[in-house]
Backbone as a printed PyTorch tensor [residue, N CA C, xyz], in Angstrom:
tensor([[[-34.1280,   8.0270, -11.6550],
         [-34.2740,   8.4330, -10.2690],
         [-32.9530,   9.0170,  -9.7740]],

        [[-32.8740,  10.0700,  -8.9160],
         [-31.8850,  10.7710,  -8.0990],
         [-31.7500,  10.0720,  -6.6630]],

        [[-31.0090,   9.7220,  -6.2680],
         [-29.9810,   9.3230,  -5.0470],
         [-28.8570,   9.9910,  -4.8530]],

        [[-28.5240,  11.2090,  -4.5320],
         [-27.2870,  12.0200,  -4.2670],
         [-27.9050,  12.4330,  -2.8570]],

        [[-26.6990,  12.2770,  -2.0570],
         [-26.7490,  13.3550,  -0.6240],
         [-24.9240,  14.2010,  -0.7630]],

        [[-25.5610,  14.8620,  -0.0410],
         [-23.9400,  15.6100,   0.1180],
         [-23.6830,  15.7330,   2.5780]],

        [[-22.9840,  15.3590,   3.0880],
         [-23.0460,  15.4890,   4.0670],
         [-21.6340,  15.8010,   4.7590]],

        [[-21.8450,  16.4980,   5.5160],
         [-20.8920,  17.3230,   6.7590],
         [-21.2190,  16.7560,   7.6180]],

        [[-20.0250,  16.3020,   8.3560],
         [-20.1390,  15.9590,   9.7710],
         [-19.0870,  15.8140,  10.7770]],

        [[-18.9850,  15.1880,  11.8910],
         [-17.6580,  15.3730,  12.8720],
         [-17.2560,  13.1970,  13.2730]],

        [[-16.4980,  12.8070,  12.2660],
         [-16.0230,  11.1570,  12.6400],
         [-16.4320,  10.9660,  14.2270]],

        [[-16.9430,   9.9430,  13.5270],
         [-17.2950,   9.2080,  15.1970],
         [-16.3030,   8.0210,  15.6500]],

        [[-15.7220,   7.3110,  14.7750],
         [-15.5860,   6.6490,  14.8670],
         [-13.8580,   6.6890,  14.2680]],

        [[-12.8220,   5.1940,  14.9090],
         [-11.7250,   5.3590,  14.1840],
         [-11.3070,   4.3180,  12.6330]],

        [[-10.6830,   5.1830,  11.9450],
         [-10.8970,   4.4800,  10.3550],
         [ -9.9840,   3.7730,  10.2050]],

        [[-10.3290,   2.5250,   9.5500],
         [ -9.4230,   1.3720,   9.4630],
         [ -9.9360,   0.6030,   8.1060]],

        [[ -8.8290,   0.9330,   7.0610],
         [ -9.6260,  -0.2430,   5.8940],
         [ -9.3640,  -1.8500,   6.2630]],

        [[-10.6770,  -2.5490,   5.8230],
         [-10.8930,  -3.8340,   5.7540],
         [-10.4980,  -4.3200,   3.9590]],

        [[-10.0090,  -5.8510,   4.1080],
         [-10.3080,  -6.2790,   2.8670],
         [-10.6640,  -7.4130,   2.5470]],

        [[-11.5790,  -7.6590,   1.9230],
         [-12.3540,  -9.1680,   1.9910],
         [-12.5900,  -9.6680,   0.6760]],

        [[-12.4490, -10.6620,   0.8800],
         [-12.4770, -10.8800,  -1.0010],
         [-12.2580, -10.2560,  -1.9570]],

        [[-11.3680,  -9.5720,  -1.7330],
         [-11.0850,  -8.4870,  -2.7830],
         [-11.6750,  -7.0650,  -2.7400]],

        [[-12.3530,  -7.1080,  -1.9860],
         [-12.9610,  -5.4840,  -1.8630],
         [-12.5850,  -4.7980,  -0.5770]],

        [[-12.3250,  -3.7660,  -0.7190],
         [-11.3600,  -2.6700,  -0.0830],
         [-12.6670,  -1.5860,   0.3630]],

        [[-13.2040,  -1.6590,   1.7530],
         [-14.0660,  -0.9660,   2.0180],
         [-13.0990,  -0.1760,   3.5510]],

        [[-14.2020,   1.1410,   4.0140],
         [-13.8200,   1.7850,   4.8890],
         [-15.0820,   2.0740,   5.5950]],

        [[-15.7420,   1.6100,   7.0830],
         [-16.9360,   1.6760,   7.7980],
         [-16.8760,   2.5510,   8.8670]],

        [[-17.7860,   3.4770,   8.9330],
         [-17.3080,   4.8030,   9.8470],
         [-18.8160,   5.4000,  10.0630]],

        [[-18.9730,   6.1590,  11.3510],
         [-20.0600,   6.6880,  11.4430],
         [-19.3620,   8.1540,  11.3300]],

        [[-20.8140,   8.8630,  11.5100],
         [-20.7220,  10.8250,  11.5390],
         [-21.4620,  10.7720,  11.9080]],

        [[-21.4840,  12.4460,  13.0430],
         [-22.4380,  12.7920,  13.5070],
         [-22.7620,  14.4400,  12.9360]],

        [[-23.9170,  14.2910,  12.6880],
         [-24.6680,  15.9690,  11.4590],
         [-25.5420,  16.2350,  12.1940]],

        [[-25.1640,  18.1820,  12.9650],
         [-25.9880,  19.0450,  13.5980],
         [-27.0870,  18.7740,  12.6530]],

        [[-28.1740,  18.5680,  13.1730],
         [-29.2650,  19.3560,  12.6130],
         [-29.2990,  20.7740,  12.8310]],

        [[-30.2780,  21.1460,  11.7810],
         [-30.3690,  22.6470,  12.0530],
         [-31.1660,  23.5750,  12.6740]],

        [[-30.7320,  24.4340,  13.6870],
         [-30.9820,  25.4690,  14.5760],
         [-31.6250,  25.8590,  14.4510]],

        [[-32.5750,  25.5310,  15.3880],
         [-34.2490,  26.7060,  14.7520],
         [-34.7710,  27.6910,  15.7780]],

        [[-35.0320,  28.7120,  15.5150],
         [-35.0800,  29.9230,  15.9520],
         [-35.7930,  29.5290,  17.8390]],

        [[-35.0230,  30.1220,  18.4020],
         [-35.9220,  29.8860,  20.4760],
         [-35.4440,  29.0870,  20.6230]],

        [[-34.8010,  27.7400,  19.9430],
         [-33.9960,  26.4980,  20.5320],
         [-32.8270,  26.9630,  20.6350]],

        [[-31.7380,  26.9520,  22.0430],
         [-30.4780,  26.7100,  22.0600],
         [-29.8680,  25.6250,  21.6260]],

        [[-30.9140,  24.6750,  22.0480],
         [-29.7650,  23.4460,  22.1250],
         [-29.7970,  22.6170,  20.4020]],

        [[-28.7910,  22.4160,  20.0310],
         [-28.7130,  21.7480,  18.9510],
         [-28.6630,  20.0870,  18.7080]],

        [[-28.8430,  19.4370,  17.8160],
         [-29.5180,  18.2020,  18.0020],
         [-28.5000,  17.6060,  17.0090]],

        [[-27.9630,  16.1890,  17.0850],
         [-27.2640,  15.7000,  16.1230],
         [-28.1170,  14.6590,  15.5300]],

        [[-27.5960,  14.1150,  14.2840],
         [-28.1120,  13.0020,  13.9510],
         [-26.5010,  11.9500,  13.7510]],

        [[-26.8810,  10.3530,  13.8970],
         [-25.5840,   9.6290,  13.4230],
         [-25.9380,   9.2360,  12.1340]],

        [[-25.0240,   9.0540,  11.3380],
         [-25.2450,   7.9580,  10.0150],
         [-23.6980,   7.4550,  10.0950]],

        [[-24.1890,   5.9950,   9.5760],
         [-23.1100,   4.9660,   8.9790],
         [-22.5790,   4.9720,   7.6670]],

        [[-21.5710,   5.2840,   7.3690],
         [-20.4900,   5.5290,   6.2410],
         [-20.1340,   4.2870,   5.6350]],

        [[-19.8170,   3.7870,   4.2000],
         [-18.8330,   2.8030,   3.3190],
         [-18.3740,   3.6220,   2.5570]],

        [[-17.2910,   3.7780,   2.5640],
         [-16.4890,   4.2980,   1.6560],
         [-15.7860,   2.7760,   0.8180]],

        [[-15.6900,   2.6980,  -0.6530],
         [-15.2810,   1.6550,  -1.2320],
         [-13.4820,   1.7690,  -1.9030]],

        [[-12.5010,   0.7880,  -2.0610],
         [-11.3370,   0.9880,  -2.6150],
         [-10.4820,   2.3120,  -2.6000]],

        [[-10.1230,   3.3280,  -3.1050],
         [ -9.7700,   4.7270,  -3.7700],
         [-10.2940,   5.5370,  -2.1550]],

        [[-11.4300,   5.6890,  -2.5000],
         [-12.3250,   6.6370,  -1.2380],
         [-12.0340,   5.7870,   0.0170]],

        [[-12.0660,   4.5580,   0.1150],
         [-11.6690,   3.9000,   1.7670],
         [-10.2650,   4.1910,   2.1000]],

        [[ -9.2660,   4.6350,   1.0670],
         [ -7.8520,   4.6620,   1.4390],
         [ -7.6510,   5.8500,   1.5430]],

        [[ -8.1490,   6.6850,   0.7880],
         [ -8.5280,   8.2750,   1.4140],
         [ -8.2970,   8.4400,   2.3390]],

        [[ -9.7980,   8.2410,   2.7660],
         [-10.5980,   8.6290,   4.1810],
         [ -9.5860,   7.9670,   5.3190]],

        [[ -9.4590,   7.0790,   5.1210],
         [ -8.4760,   5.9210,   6.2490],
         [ -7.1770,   7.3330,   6.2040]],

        [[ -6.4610,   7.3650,   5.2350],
         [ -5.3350,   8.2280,   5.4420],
         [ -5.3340,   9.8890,   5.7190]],

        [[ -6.4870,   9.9660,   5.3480],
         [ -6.4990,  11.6200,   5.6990],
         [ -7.2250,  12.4050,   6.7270]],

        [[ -8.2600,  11.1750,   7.3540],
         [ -8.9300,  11.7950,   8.4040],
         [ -9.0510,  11.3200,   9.5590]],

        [[ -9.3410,  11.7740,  10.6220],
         [ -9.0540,  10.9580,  12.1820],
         [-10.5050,  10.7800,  13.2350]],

        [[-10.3390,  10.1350,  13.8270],
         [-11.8260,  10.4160,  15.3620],
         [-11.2670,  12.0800,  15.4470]],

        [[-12.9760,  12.4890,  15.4870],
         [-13.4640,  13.5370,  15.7920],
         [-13.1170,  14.4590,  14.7430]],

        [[-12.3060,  14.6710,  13.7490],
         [-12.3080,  15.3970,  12.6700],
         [-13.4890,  15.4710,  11.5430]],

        [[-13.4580,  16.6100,  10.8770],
         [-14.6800,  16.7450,  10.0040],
         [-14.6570,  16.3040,   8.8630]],

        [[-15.8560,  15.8540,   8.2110],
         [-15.4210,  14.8370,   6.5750],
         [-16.6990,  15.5350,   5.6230]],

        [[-16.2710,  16.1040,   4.7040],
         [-17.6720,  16.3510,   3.4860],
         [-17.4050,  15.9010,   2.3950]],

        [[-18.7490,  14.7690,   2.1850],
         [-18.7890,  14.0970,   0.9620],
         [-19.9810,  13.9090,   0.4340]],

        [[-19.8920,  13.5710,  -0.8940],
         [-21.1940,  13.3480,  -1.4100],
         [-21.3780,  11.8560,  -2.0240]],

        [[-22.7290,  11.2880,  -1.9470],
         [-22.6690,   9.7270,  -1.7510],
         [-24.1450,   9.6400,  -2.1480]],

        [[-24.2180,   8.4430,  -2.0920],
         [-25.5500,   7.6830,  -2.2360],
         [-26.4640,   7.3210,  -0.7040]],

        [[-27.6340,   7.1790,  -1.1730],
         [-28.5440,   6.5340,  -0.2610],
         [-28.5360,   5.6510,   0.2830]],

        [[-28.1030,   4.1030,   0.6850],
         [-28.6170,   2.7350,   0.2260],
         [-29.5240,   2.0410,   1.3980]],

        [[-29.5530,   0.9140,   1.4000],
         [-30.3190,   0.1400,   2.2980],
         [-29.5330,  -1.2440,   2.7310]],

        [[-29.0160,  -1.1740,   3.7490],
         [-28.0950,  -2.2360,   4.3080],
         [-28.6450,  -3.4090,   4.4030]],

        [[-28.0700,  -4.5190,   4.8250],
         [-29.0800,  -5.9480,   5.0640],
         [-29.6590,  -6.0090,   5.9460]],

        [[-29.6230,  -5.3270,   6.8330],
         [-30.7990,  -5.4600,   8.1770],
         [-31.8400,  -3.7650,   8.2190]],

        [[-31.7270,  -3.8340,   6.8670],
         [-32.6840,  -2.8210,   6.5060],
         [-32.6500,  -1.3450,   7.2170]],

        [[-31.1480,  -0.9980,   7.8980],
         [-30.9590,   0.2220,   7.7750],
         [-30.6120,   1.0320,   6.8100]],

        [[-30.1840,   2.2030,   7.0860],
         [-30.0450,   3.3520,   5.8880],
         [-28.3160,   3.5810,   5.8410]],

        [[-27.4320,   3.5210,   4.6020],
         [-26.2120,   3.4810,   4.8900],
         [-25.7920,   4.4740,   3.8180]],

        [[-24.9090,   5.4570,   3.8430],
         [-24.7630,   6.1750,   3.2990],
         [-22.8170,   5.4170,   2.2810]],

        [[-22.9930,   5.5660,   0.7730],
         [-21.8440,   5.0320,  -0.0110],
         [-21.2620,   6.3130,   0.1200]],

        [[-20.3640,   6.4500,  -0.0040],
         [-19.1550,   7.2730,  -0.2740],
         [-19.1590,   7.6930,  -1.6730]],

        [[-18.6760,   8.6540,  -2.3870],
         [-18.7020,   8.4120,  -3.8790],
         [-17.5370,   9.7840,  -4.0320]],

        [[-17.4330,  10.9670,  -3.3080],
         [-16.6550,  11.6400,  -3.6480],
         [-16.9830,  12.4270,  -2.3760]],

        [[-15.0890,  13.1290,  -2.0480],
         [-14.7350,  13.6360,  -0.9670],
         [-14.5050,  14.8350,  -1.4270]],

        [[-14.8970,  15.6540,  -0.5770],
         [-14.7420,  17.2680,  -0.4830],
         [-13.9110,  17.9710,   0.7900]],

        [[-12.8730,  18.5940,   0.3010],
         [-12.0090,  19.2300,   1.2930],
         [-12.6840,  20.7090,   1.7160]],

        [[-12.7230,  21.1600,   2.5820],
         [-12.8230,  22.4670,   2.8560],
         [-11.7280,  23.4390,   2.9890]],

        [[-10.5610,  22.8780,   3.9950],
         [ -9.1360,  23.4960,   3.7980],
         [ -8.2610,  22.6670,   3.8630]],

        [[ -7.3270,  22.9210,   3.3070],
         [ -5.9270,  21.8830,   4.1660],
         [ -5.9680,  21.4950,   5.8130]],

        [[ -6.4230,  22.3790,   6.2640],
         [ -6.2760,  22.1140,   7.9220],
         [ -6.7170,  20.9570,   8.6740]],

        [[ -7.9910,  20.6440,   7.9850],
         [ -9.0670,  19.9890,   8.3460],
         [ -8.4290,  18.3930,   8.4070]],

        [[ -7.1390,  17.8050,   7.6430],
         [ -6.6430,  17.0310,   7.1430],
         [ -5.8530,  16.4750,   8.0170]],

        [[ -5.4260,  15.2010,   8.0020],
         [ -3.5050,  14.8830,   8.3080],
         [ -3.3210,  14.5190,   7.2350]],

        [[ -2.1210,  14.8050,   7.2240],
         [ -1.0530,  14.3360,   5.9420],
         [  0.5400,  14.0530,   6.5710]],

        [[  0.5620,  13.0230,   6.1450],
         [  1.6250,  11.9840,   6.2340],
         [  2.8990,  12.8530,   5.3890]],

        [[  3.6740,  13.8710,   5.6210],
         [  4.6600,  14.6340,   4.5650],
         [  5.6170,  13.0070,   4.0250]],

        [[  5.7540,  12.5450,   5.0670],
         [  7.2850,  11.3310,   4.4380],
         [  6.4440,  10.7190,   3.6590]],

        [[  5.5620,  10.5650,   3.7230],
         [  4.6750,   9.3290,   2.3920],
         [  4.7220,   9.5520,   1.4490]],

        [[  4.6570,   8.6330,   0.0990],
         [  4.8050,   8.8180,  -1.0690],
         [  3.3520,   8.9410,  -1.7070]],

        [[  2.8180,   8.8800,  -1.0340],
         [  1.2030,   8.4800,  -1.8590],
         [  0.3660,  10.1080,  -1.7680]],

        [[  0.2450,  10.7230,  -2.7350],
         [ -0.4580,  11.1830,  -2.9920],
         [ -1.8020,  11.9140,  -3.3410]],

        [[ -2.7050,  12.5740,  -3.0230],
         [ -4.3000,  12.7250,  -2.8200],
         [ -4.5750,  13.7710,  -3.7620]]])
C-alpha cells in the first residue's frame, strides 16, 4: 500500500521541539489553499497537524518560523483520538529565502 502526501503550506503555529522519553518530536499545524476554481474569488484553506520526528523536528524548529512556508513530503496517519496527522518524512526547500538561518551557528542543514 502507498501512503505518501507531499504538502505546501503557510505555519500556523510557533515551533518548539519537545523531548520525552527519548523521542525528539516537533508539533505544528499548516494551513493549504485549496484550489481555485473557476467564478470563485474567494479561496478556501484547509488546516492539518504536523509531527515532524528527531533530524526533521530540529530542522523545522531551526529553519522555519509562524507564518512562513514549509514543503514536505510525509505520511498519512491516524492519531489517538482518531484524527488525521500528517508524519514528516522529508523537507523540501523552494529557495533560500523562504528560510532563517542562524549564520553564527555551527550546525548545519
Amino acid at each position: 500500500m502507498l501512503n505518501k502526501v507531499m504538502m505546501s503550506g503557510r505555519l500556523l503555529t510557533e515551533l518548539a521541539v519537545t523531548i520525552k522519553d527519548d523521542l525528539k518530536y516537533c508539533i505544528f499545524s499548516i494551513a493549504v489553499e485549496q484550489t481555485k476554481r473557476k467564478g470563485v474569488d474567494a479561496v478556501k484553506t484547509d488546516t492539518f497537524t504536523c509531527i515532524a520526528f528527531d533530524d526533521n523536528a530540529s530542522a523545522v524548529s531551526f529553519l522555519y518560523f509562524k507564518g512562513g512556508t514549509i514543503t514536505f513530503v510525509g505520511s498519512l496517519r491516524n492519531a489517538y483520538d482518531n484524527t488525521a496527522v500528517l508524519i514528516v518524512e522529508e523537507l523540501h526547500f523552494k529557495n533560500k529565502f523562504d528560510v532563517k538561518v542562524d549564520v553564527n551557528s555551527d550546525q548545519i542543514f
